[in-house]
Amino acid sequence: MPLVRYRKVVILGYRSVGKTSLAHQFVEGKFLEGYDPTVENTYSKIVTLGKDEFHLHLVDTAGQDEYSILPYSFIIGVHGYVLVYSVTSLHSFQVIGSLYQKLHEGHGKTRLPVVLVGNKADLSPDREVQAIEGKKLAESWGATFMESSARDNQLTQDIFTRIIQEIARVENSYGQE
Ligand code: GDP
């Protein structure tokens, strides 16, 4: 019987960037138009990658800004992060930098498993952040970057596959030190 590995992942970002829509699309396979709860929510899903099975526990947060204090529950026992901004909001991209800084301080580690997501890529005419800017920021952390749309099931699945892979990559790199 394959070993099922538990992975706790927190989704962080400014409000209205699509955190809940991504979590919903991933778990339920649908895009919910105009669905906007402000409370924190958790989701569970078994993800199979090759021969490995993962129990992915997702925490969808209520949204942060540059002044937010991250609770310990967003740090302790968390394996990885999906940091989400909207490509239609420069401010949401700026908030990501300060969130990353806080996570980094909280963990006291040089490398954190992170997937940086530029969401709402389907709204290209309203774009305020270019893909290259997201890519550069993720590269500066040694993290993974992708653009997505919560309307697109495949792109959304890819985000959560990538974070599981990123957690394994960072764990292996520590194991080799
Ligand atoms: P949250 O506050 O970050 O959890 O954001 P929500 O998931 O509640 O989304 C805020 C609004 O943006 C809602 O009206 C969603 O329907 C919409 N939305 C979320 N993701 C996308 C996306 O990828 N494309 C488009 N066009 N709209 C999106």
PDB file of C-alpha atoms in Angstrom, residues 7-91:
ATOM      1  CA  ARG A   7       1.064  18.236   3.355  1.00  0.00           C
ATOM      2  CA  LYS A   8      -0.316  21.441   4.837  1.00  0.00           C
ATOM      3  CA  VAL A   9      -0.339  24.355   2.421  1.00  0.00           C
ATOM      4  CA  VAL A  10      -1.505  27.904   3.155  1.00  0.00           C
ATOM      5  CA  ILE A  11      -2.834  30.171   0.396  1.00  0.00           C
ATOM      6  CA  LEU A  12      -1.924  33.795   1.061  1.00  0.00           C
ATOM      7  CA  GLY A  13      -2.435  37.072  -0.766  1.00  0.00           C
ATOM      8  CA  TYR A  14      -4.329  40.325  -0.868  1.00  0.00           C
ATOM      9  CA  ARG A  15      -8.143  40.197  -0.864  1.00  0.00           C
ATOM     10  CA  SER A  16     -10.071  39.409  -4.050  1.00  0.00           C
ATOM     11  CA  VAL A  17      -7.121  38.008  -5.975  1.00  0.00           C
ATOM     12  CA  GLY A  18      -8.882  34.636  -6.376  1.00  0.00           C
ATOM     13  CA  LYS A  19      -7.585  32.540  -3.455  1.00  0.00           C
ATOM     14  CA  THR A  20     -10.991  31.028  -2.709  1.00  0.00           C
ATOM     15  CA  SER A  21     -11.808  30.565  -6.397  1.00  0.00           C
ATOM     16  CA  LEU A  22      -8.544  28.648  -6.934  1.00  0.00           C
ATOM     17  CA  ALA A  23      -9.145  26.422  -3.892  1.00  0.00           C
ATOM     18  CA  HIS A  24     -12.708  25.753  -5.095  1.00  0.00           C
ATOM     19  CA  GLN A  25     -11.677  25.018  -8.646  1.00  0.00           C
ATOM     20  CA  PHE A  26      -9.012  22.641  -7.371  1.00  0.00           C
ATOM     21  CA  VAL A  27     -11.211  20.735  -4.927  1.00  0.00           C
ATOM     22  CA  GLU A  28     -14.667  20.959  -6.537  1.00  0.00           C
ATOM     23  CA  GLY A  29     -13.672  21.314 -10.197  1.00  0.00           C
ATOM     24  CA  LYS A  30     -15.812  24.422 -10.763  1.00  0.00           C
ATOM     25  CA  PHE A  31     -15.473  28.181 -10.964  1.00  0.00           C
ATOM     26  CA  LEU A  32     -17.944  30.010  -8.757  1.00  0.00           C
ATOM     27  CA  GLU A  33     -18.815  33.405 -10.230  1.00  0.00           C
ATOM     28  CA  GLY A  34     -18.976  36.141  -7.603  1.00  0.00           C
ATOM     29  CA  TYR A  35     -18.417  33.746  -4.695  1.00  0.00           C
ATOM     30  CA  ASP A  36     -16.573  35.767  -2.073  1.00  0.00           C
ATOM     31  CA  PRO A  37     -16.557  34.540   1.534  1.00  0.00           C
ATOM     32  CA  THR A  38     -14.272  36.463   3.831  1.00  0.00           C
ATOM     33  CA  VAL A  39     -13.783  33.756   6.455  1.00  0.00           C
ATOM     34  CA  GLU A  40     -10.910  31.309   6.617  1.00  0.00           C
ATOM     35  CA  ASN A  41     -11.685  27.916   5.133  1.00  0.00           C
ATOM     36  CA  THR A  42      -9.905  24.579   4.886  1.00  0.00           C
ATOM     37  CA  TYR A  43     -10.036  21.922   2.193  1.00  0.00           C
ATOM     38  CA  SER A  44      -8.652  18.413   1.905  1.00  0.00           C
ATOM     39  CA  LYS A  45      -7.852  16.421  -1.181  1.00  0.00           C
ATOM     40  CA  ILE A  46      -5.864  13.283  -1.956  1.00  0.00           C
ATOM     41  CA  VAL A  47      -3.434  14.000  -4.798  1.00  0.00           C
ATOM     42  CA  THR A  48      -1.637  11.218  -6.655  1.00  0.00           C
ATOM     43  CA  LEU A  49       1.674  12.077  -8.315  1.00  0.00           C
ATOM     44  CA  GLY A  50       3.253   9.081 -10.026  1.00  0.00           C
ATOM     45  CA  LYS A  51       3.482   6.370  -7.359  1.00  0.00           C
ATOM     46  CA  ASP A  52       3.110   8.785  -4.455  1.00  0.00           C
ATOM     47  CA  GLU A  53      -0.074   9.814  -2.700  1.00  0.00           C
ATOM     48  CA  PHE A  54      -0.447  13.038  -0.772  1.00  0.00           C
ATOM     49  CA  HIS A  55      -3.113  14.214   1.610  1.00  0.00           C
ATOM     50  CA  LEU A  56      -3.156  17.903   0.793  1.00  0.00           C
ATOM     51  CA  HIS A  57      -4.671  20.066   3.502  1.00  0.00           C
ATOM     52  CA  LEU A  58      -5.293  23.566   2.157  1.00  0.00           C
ATOM     53  CA  VAL A  59      -5.907  26.652   4.267  1.00  0.00           C
ATOM     54  CA  ASP A  60      -7.636  29.426   2.313  1.00  0.00           C
ATOM     55  CA  THR A  61      -7.078  32.635   4.254  1.00  0.00           C
ATOM     56  CA  ALA A  62      -9.207  35.761   4.509  1.00  0.00           C
ATOM     57  CA  GLY A  63      -6.668  38.004   2.754  1.00  0.00           C
ATOM     58  CA  GLN A  64      -3.751  40.061   4.003  1.00  0.00           C
ATOM     59  CA  ASP A  65      -2.165  43.401   3.285  1.00  0.00           C
ATOM     60  CA  GLU A  66       1.273  44.816   4.050  1.00  0.00           C
ATOM     61  CA  TYR A  67       0.239  45.562   7.657  1.00  0.00           C
ATOM     62  CA  SER A  68      -1.127  42.112   8.503  1.00  0.00           C
ATOM     63  CA  ILE A  69       0.452  40.131  11.299  1.00  0.00           C
ATOM     64  CA  LEU A  70       0.596  36.487  10.296  1.00  0.00           C
ATOM     65  CA  PRO A  71      -0.688  34.171  13.039  1.00  0.00           C
ATOM     66  CA  TYR A  72       1.510  31.287  14.246  1.00  0.00           C
ATOM     67  CA  SER A  73      -0.945  28.851  12.677  1.00  0.00           C
ATOM     68  CA  PHE A  74       0.240  30.130   9.272  1.00  0.00           C
ATOM     69  CA  ILE A  75       3.832  29.246  10.180  1.00  0.00           C
ATOM     70  CA  ILE A  76       3.962  26.241  12.518  1.00  0.00           C
ATOM     71  CA  GLY A  77       3.425  22.872  10.849  1.00  0.00           C
ATOM     72  CA  VAL A  78       2.997  24.418   7.394  1.00  0.00           C
ATOM     73  CA  HIS A  79       4.899  22.681   4.596  1.00  0.00           C
ATOM     74  CA  GLY A  80       4.443  25.201   1.798  1.00  0.00           C
ATOM     75  CA  TYR A  81       2.744  28.325   0.500  1.00  0.00           C
ATOM     76  CA  VAL A  82       0.807  29.380  -2.546  1.00  0.00           C
ATOM     77  CA  LEU A  83       1.225  33.165  -2.749  1.00  0.00           C
ATOM     78  CA  VAL A  84      -1.407  34.684  -5.010  1.00  0.00           C
ATOM     79  CA  TYR A  85      -1.683  38.110  -6.605  1.00  0.00           C
ATOM     80  CA  SER A  86      -3.910  39.260  -9.432  1.00  0.00           C
ATOM     81  CA  VAL A  87      -2.250  40.301 -12.697  1.00  0.00           C
ATOM     82  CA  THR A  88      -4.915  43.060 -12.802  1.00  0.00           C
ATOM     83  CA  SER A  89      -3.730  44.632  -9.519  1.00  0.00           C
ATOM     84  CA  LEU A  90      -0.276  46.106  -9.023  1.00  0.00           C
ATOM     85  CA  HIS A  91      -1.080  46.634  -5.356  1.00  0.00           C
TER      86      HIS A  91
END
